[in-house]
Coordinates of C-alpha atoms in Angstrom, one line a residue:
M1 CA 119.8 -25.4 216.7
A2 CA 121.3 -22.1 215.5
R3 CA 118.6 -19.6 214.4
G4 CA 118.5 -18.1 210.9
R5 CA 119.6 -19.4 207.4
P6 CA 121.4 -22.6 207.7
T7 CA 125.0 -22.9 206.3
I8 CA 127.7 -25.3 206.0
Y9 CA 129.0 -24.6 209.7
T10 CA 125.1 -25.7 210.8
I11 CA 125.1 -28.7 208.6
A12 CA 128.9 -29.9 209.9
E13 CA 127.5 -29.6 213.6
R14 CA 124.5 -31.4 213.2
A15 CA 126.0 -34.3 211.0
G16 CA 129.0 -34.3 213.5
V17 CA 131.7 -34.1 210.5
S18 CA 134.1 -31.0 209.7
I19 CA 133.0 -28.2 207.6
S20 CA 135.4 -29.1 204.8
T21 CA 133.6 -32.4 204.6
V22 CA 130.2 -30.8 204.2
S23 CA 131.9 -28.7 201.6
L24 CA 133.4 -31.7 199.7
A25 CA 130.1 -33.3 199.6
I26 CA 128.4 -30.3 198.0
N27 CA 131.4 -29.6 195.2
H28 CA 132.7 -33.0 195.1
P29 CA 130.7 -35.7 196.4
Q30 CA 132.7 -38.6 194.5
R31 CA 135.2 -37.6 197.3
V32 CA 133.0 -38.4 200.1
A33 CA 132.2 -41.6 201.6
P34 CA 128.7 -42.7 200.3
N35 CA 127.4 -43.3 204.2
T36 CA 128.6 -39.7 205.0
R37 CA 127.6 -38.1 201.9
R38 CA 123.9 -39.7 202.6
R39 CA 124.1 -38.3 206.3
I40 CA 124.7 -34.6 205.4
A41 CA 122.1 -34.7 202.7
E42 CA 119.7 -35.9 205.2
V43 CA 120.8 -32.9 207.7
A44 CA 120.7 -30.8 204.9
A45 CA 117.2 -31.5 203.9
E46 CA 116.3 -31.1 207.8
L47 CA 117.5 -28.1 207.9
G48 CA 116.2 -26.5 204.9
Y49 CA 119.8 -25.7 203.5
R50 CA 120.0 -24.5 199.9
P51 CA 123.2 -23.3 198.4
D52 CA 123.9 -20.0 197.6
T53 CA 122.9 -18.2 194.1
P54 CA 124.6 -15.6 192.6
S55 CA 123.5 -12.0 193.2
G56 CA 123.5 -11.2 189.6
E57 CA 121.1 -11.8 186.8
R58 CA 121.9 -13.2 183.5
R59 CA 121.1 -12.6 180.3
G60 CA 117.2 -13.0 179.7
G61 CA 116.5 -12.5 183.4
R62 CA 117.6 -16.0 184.3
R63 CA 120.2 -16.2 187.2
G64 CA 122.8 -18.3 188.4
G65 CA 123.4 -21.8 185.9
V66 CA 122.3 -25.5 185.1
G67 CA 123.8 -28.8 186.3
V68 CA 123.5 -31.6 184.0
A69 CA 123.8 -35.0 185.4
G70 CA 124.2 -38.1 183.5
P71 CA 126.2 -41.2 182.2
F72 CA 128.1 -39.4 179.6
T73 CA 131.3 -41.2 179.0
S74 CA 129.8 -44.8 179.6
V75 CA 126.8 -44.8 177.1
A76 CA 127.0 -43.0 174.0
S77 CA 123.3 -42.2 173.5
Y78 CA 123.6 -39.8 176.5
A79 CA 126.4 -38.1 175.0
R80 CA 123.9 -37.2 172.2
R81 CA 121.4 -36.1 174.5
L82 CA 124.0 -33.8 176.2
N83 CA 124.6 -32.2 172.7
G84 CA 121.0 -31.3 172.4
I85 CA 121.0 -29.8 175.6
L86 CA 124.1 -27.4 175.2
T87 CA 122.5 -26.5 171.8
E88 CA 119.4 -25.2 173.8
L89 CA 121.2 -23.3 175.8
R90 CA 123.9 -21.9 174.1
G91 CA 123.3 -18.1 174.2
T92 CA 121.2 -17.9 176.9
G93 CA 124.2 -16.8 179.2
I94 CA 123.4 -19.6 181.7
D95 CA 126.3 -21.2 183.1
V96 CA 126.1 -25.5 182.4
T97 CA 128.1 -27.8 184.7
V98 CA 128.3 -31.5 183.6
Y99 CA 128.5 -34.2 186.1
D100 CA 129.6 -37.6 184.7
L101 CA 127.7 -40.4 186.7
P102 CA 128.3 -44.1 186.3
S103 CA 125.5 -46.1 184.3
A104 CA 122.7 -47.8 186.3
E105 CA 124.0 -50.8 184.6
R106 CA 127.2 -50.9 186.1
V107 CA 127.1 -50.2 189.4
D108 CA 125.4 -52.2 192.5
A109 CA 123.4 -49.8 193.7
P110 CA 122.0 -47.6 190.8
L111 CA 119.0 -45.4 192.2
L112 CA 120.4 -41.9 192.8
D113 CA 119.9 -40.8 196.3
T114 CA 121.7 -37.3 195.9
L115 CA 123.1 -34.9 193.3
P116 CA 126.1 -32.8 193.2
I117 CA 124.4 -29.8 193.7
R118 CA 126.5 -26.8 193.8
P119 CA 126.2 -23.1 194.7
G120 CA 125.1 -21.1 191.6
V121 CA 122.9 -24.1 190.3
D122 CA 119.5 -22.8 189.9
G123 CA 118.1 -25.9 188.3
I124 CA 119.2 -29.3 187.2
I125 CA 118.8 -31.9 184.5
V126 CA 119.2 -35.7 185.1
L127 CA 119.6 -38.1 182.5
G128 CA 119.4 -41.8 182.3
I129 CA 119.7 -42.2 186.2
P130 CA 116.7 -43.9 188.2
L131 CA 115.8 -41.8 191.3
S132 CA 115.3 -43.8 194.5
A133 CA 112.1 -42.3 196.5
E134 CA 114.8 -40.5 198.9
G135 CA 116.3 -39.0 196.2
A136 CA 113.2 -37.9 194.4
A137 CA 111.8 -36.5 197.7
R138 CA 115.1 -34.5 198.4
L139 CA 114.9 -33.4 194.9
S140 CA 111.3 -31.8 195.4
A141 CA 112.5 -30.3 198.7
W142 CA 115.1 -28.5 197.4
G143 CA 113.1 -25.8 195.5
P144 CA 114.8 -24.9 192.4
P145 CA 113.4 -26.9 189.3
V146 CA 114.5 -30.4 188.1
V147 CA 114.0 -32.0 184.9
L148 CA 114.6 -35.6 184.1
I149 CA 115.5 -37.2 180.7
D150 CA 115.2 -40.8 180.1
V151 CA 113.9 -41.6 183.4
A152 CA 110.2 -42.1 184.3
N153 CA 109.1 -40.9 187.6
S154 CA 106.1 -40.1 189.1
E155 CA 107.3 -37.5 191.4
V156 CA 109.6 -35.3 189.3
G157 CA 108.5 -34.7 185.5
G158 CA 110.5 -34.6 182.3
V159 CA 111.1 -35.8 178.7
R160 CA 111.6 -39.7 177.5
V161 CA 111.1 -41.6 174.8
D162 CA 108.1 -43.9 174.6
D163 CA 110.0 -47.5 175.1
L164 CA 106.7 -49.5 174.8
A165 CA 105.9 -48.4 171.6
G166 CA 109.6 -49.0 170.6
G167 CA 109.4 -52.5 172.0
E168 CA 106.4 -52.8 170.0
L169 CA 107.4 -51.3 166.5
V170 CA 110.3 -54.2 166.6
G171 CA 107.7 -56.9 167.7
S172 CA 105.3 -55.6 164.9
H173 CA 108.3 -55.9 162.2
L174 CA 109.6 -59.2 163.2
A175 CA 106.1 -60.8 163.7
A176 CA 105.2 -59.3 159.8
L177 CA 108.3 -61.4 159.0
G178 CA 107.3 -64.6 160.4
H179 CA 109.5 -64.8 163.3
R180 CA 108.1 -66.2 166.3
R181 CA 110.7 -67.0 168.8
V182 CA 112.4 -64.0 169.6
A183 CA 115.7 -63.2 172.0
F184 CA 115.4 -60.1 174.3
V185 CA 119.3 -59.2 174.5
H186 CA 120.1 -56.7 177.5
P187 CA 122.6 -55.9 179.9
P188 CA 122.0 -56.7 183.6
Q189 CA 119.5 -54.6 185.5
R190 CA 120.5 -54.1 189.0
S191 CA 117.8 -53.3 190.8
F192 CA 114.0 -53.9 190.3
S193 CA 112.8 -51.1 192.7
Y194 CA 112.0 -48.8 189.4
V195 CA 111.0 -49.8 185.7
S196 CA 113.8 -49.4 183.5
A197 CA 113.8 -48.3 179.7
G198 CA 114.7 -52.1 179.1
M199 CA 111.8 -53.6 180.8
L200 CA 109.4 -51.2 178.8
R201 CA 111.1 -52.6 175.4
H202 CA 110.7 -56.1 176.6
D203 CA 107.0 -55.7 177.7
G204 CA 106.1 -53.7 174.0
L205 CA 108.1 -56.8 172.2
V206 CA 106.0 -59.4 174.2
R207 CA 102.6 -57.3 173.4
A208 CA 103.1 -57.2 169.7
L209 CA 104.5 -60.5 169.0
G210 CA 101.2 -62.0 171.3
R211 CA 99.2 -60.3 168.5
A212 CA 100.8 -62.6 165.6
D213 CA 99.0 -65.7 164.6
G214 CA 100.3 -69.1 166.2
P215 CA 102.5 -69.8 169.2
T216 CA 105.2 -66.7 169.9
A217 CA 107.9 -66.6 172.7
V218 CA 110.2 -63.7 173.8
V219 CA 113.4 -65.2 175.7
P220 CA 115.2 -62.7 177.8
V221 CA 119.0 -63.2 177.4
E222 CA 121.4 -61.4 179.9
V223 CA 124.6 -60.7 178.9
T224 CA 127.5 -59.9 181.3
D225 CA 130.6 -60.4 178.8
P226 CA 130.8 -57.7 175.9
D227 CA 132.8 -60.1 173.5
P228 CA 130.9 -60.9 170.5
A229 CA 131.3 -64.7 170.6
A230 CA 130.0 -65.0 173.9
I231 CA 126.9 -63.0 173.2
A232 CA 126.1 -65.4 170.2
E233 CA 126.7 -68.1 172.1
Q234 CA 124.2 -67.3 174.8
V235 CA 121.8 -66.4 172.1
L236 CA 121.9 -69.5 170.0
A237 CA 122.0 -71.6 173.5
V238 CA 118.1 -70.5 173.6
P239 CA 116.2 -73.2 171.1
G240 CA 114.3 -72.2 168.3
V241 CA 115.0 -68.3 168.0
T242 CA 115.4 -67.4 164.6
A243 CA 115.9 -63.5 165.7
A244 CA 117.0 -61.1 168.5
F245 CA 116.1 -57.5 169.6
A246 CA 119.2 -56.1 171.5
H247 CA 118.7 -53.0 174.3
T248 CA 121.1 -51.2 172.1
D249 CA 122.8 -50.6 168.6
L250 CA 126.0 -51.8 170.6
I251 CA 124.7 -55.0 171.8
A252 CA 123.0 -55.8 168.5
G253 CA 126.6 -55.0 166.5
R254 CA 128.1 -57.3 168.8
L255 CA 125.6 -60.1 168.3
R256 CA 125.7 -59.7 164.6
A257 CA 129.8 -60.1 164.5
G258 CA 129.5 -63.1 166.8
L259 CA 127.1 -64.6 164.7
I260 CA 128.8 -64.1 161.2
A261 CA 131.7 -65.2 163.0
R262 CA 130.1 -68.6 163.6
G263 CA 129.3 -68.8 160.1
I264 CA 125.8 -67.6 160.4
G265 CA 124.3 -65.3 158.1
V266 CA 122.7 -62.0 159.0
P267 CA 119.6 -61.8 158.2
D268 CA 119.3 -64.8 155.9
Q269 CA 119.7 -67.3 158.6
F270 CA 119.4 -64.8 161.6
S271 CA 117.5 -61.6 162.1
V272 CA 118.7 -58.8 164.4
V273 CA 117.7 -55.5 166.0
G274 CA 119.2 -52.6 167.5
Y275 CA 117.7 -49.6 169.4
D276 CA 119.1 -46.0 169.6
D277 CA 120.2 -45.4 165.6
G278 CA 123.6 -44.0 166.2
E279 CA 126.5 -44.0 163.6
L280 CA 127.2 -47.7 164.4
A281 CA 123.8 -48.7 163.2
E282 CA 124.1 -47.2 159.8
T283 CA 127.9 -48.3 159.2
L284 CA 126.5 -51.7 160.0
G285 CA 123.4 -51.5 158.2
L286 CA 121.5 -52.4 161.4
T287 CA 117.6 -52.6 161.6
T288 CA 116.7 -50.6 164.4
V289 CA 114.4 -48.6 166.4
R290 CA 115.3 -44.3 166.2
Q291 CA 115.3 -42.7 169.3
P292 CA 115.1 -38.7 168.8
L293 CA 118.0 -38.2 171.2
E294 CA 119.4 -34.7 170.6
E295 CA 115.5 -33.5 170.5
T296 CA 114.9 -35.2 174.2
G297 CA 117.9 -33.0 175.5
R298 CA 116.7 -29.6 173.7
A299 CA 113.2 -30.3 174.7
G300 CA 114.5 -31.1 178.6
A301 CA 116.3 -27.9 178.1
R302 CA 113.4 -25.8 177.2
M303 CA 111.4 -27.1 179.8
L304 CA 113.9 -26.2 182.4
L305 CA 114.3 -22.8 181.0
D306 CA 110.6 -22.4 181.2
L307 CA 110.3 -23.3 184.7
M308 CA 113.4 -20.8 185.4
D309 CA 111.3 -18.4 184.0
Q310 CA 108.1 -19.0 185.7
G311 CA 109.8 -19.5 189.2
A312 CA 108.0 -22.7 189.1
C313 CA 109.4 -26.3 190.5
E314 CA 107.1 -28.9 189.2
S315 CA 107.1 -30.0 185.6
E316 CA 104.9 -32.6 183.5
S317 CA 106.3 -35.4 181.7
I318 CA 106.4 -35.3 177.8
I319 CA 106.7 -38.5 175.7
L320 CA 108.5 -38.7 172.3
D321 CA 107.6 -41.2 169.5
P322 CA 110.6 -43.4 168.5
E323 CA 110.6 -44.6 164.7
L324 CA 111.5 -47.9 163.2
V325 CA 114.6 -47.7 160.8
E326 CA 114.6 -51.0 158.5
R327 CA 118.0 -51.7 157.0
A328 CA 119.8 -55.1 156.3
T329 CA 119.7 -57.1 159.2
T330 CA 116.4 -58.2 159.2
A331 CA 114.6 -60.7 156.8
P332 CA 111.9 -63.3 156.9
A333 CA 112.3 -66.2 159.0
P334 CA 114.2 -69.1 157.6
A335 CA 111.9 -72.0 156.8

């Protein structure tokens, strides 16, 4: 092995690829085949390779830039979290590079193994994409600090909302209204090798309903068709349900539309609850769970800045509380 600090030349030689392929894997990973990209990442980790950072200091003594990766164009709530990050970093003199990744709900292999770490990135924030064990290990070995937002991981710290508590808020609200059989409407989970926000919301709903008098049931309904009529048909196919808790406001809004199109009154005949509390929820009058989305972004950015200032790499976890917002889509269960 070549002596001294590893470079893209030594990585290319060890991985058996061209220098240009290594450069693409670092700067434009989406243009490199997954197996090749993984091999390059493994070799880089073995050699202890770290991208060059700028020699100049930024304002406030911070160097280089920050990379922010998440499903910003496919999930509206992450765009709001990104706004919080950018607001917190404004005026720091730090360059921010944003990487748009596919949602974990929309790909066959949702666990993140590698990140597009480019030269000049001295810290990175990952939003909403769960890490594989290998991905977490590579991040830990990388050196500069990493903060996760809306991702629960025992190896890497960050900021997330208490989704278990959010599910409990919904369950307690519906139970108080007399609902005992509730559908939990959610998108597919491609892998069960991690605990998703949806799983925590479901478990919170089950826990709270279980405290109600009499028999209760939470029935998962996995939706793959975004058509409101299809979602309503799936939910109504479940015997005896009088309410539904949807994984997001978007799913809740589509379910509401599908029910109304079938002549079913919301909330007189059927109650619907969403999650996020975005503009859609306010427009439709959805009862929902408010996540402090912008605050998760701001808190994550503050955490990363503190780690960069301290020269530290390990962060602890901050868990923020959600809030139930009662509007016009929930009512007492029909007799």
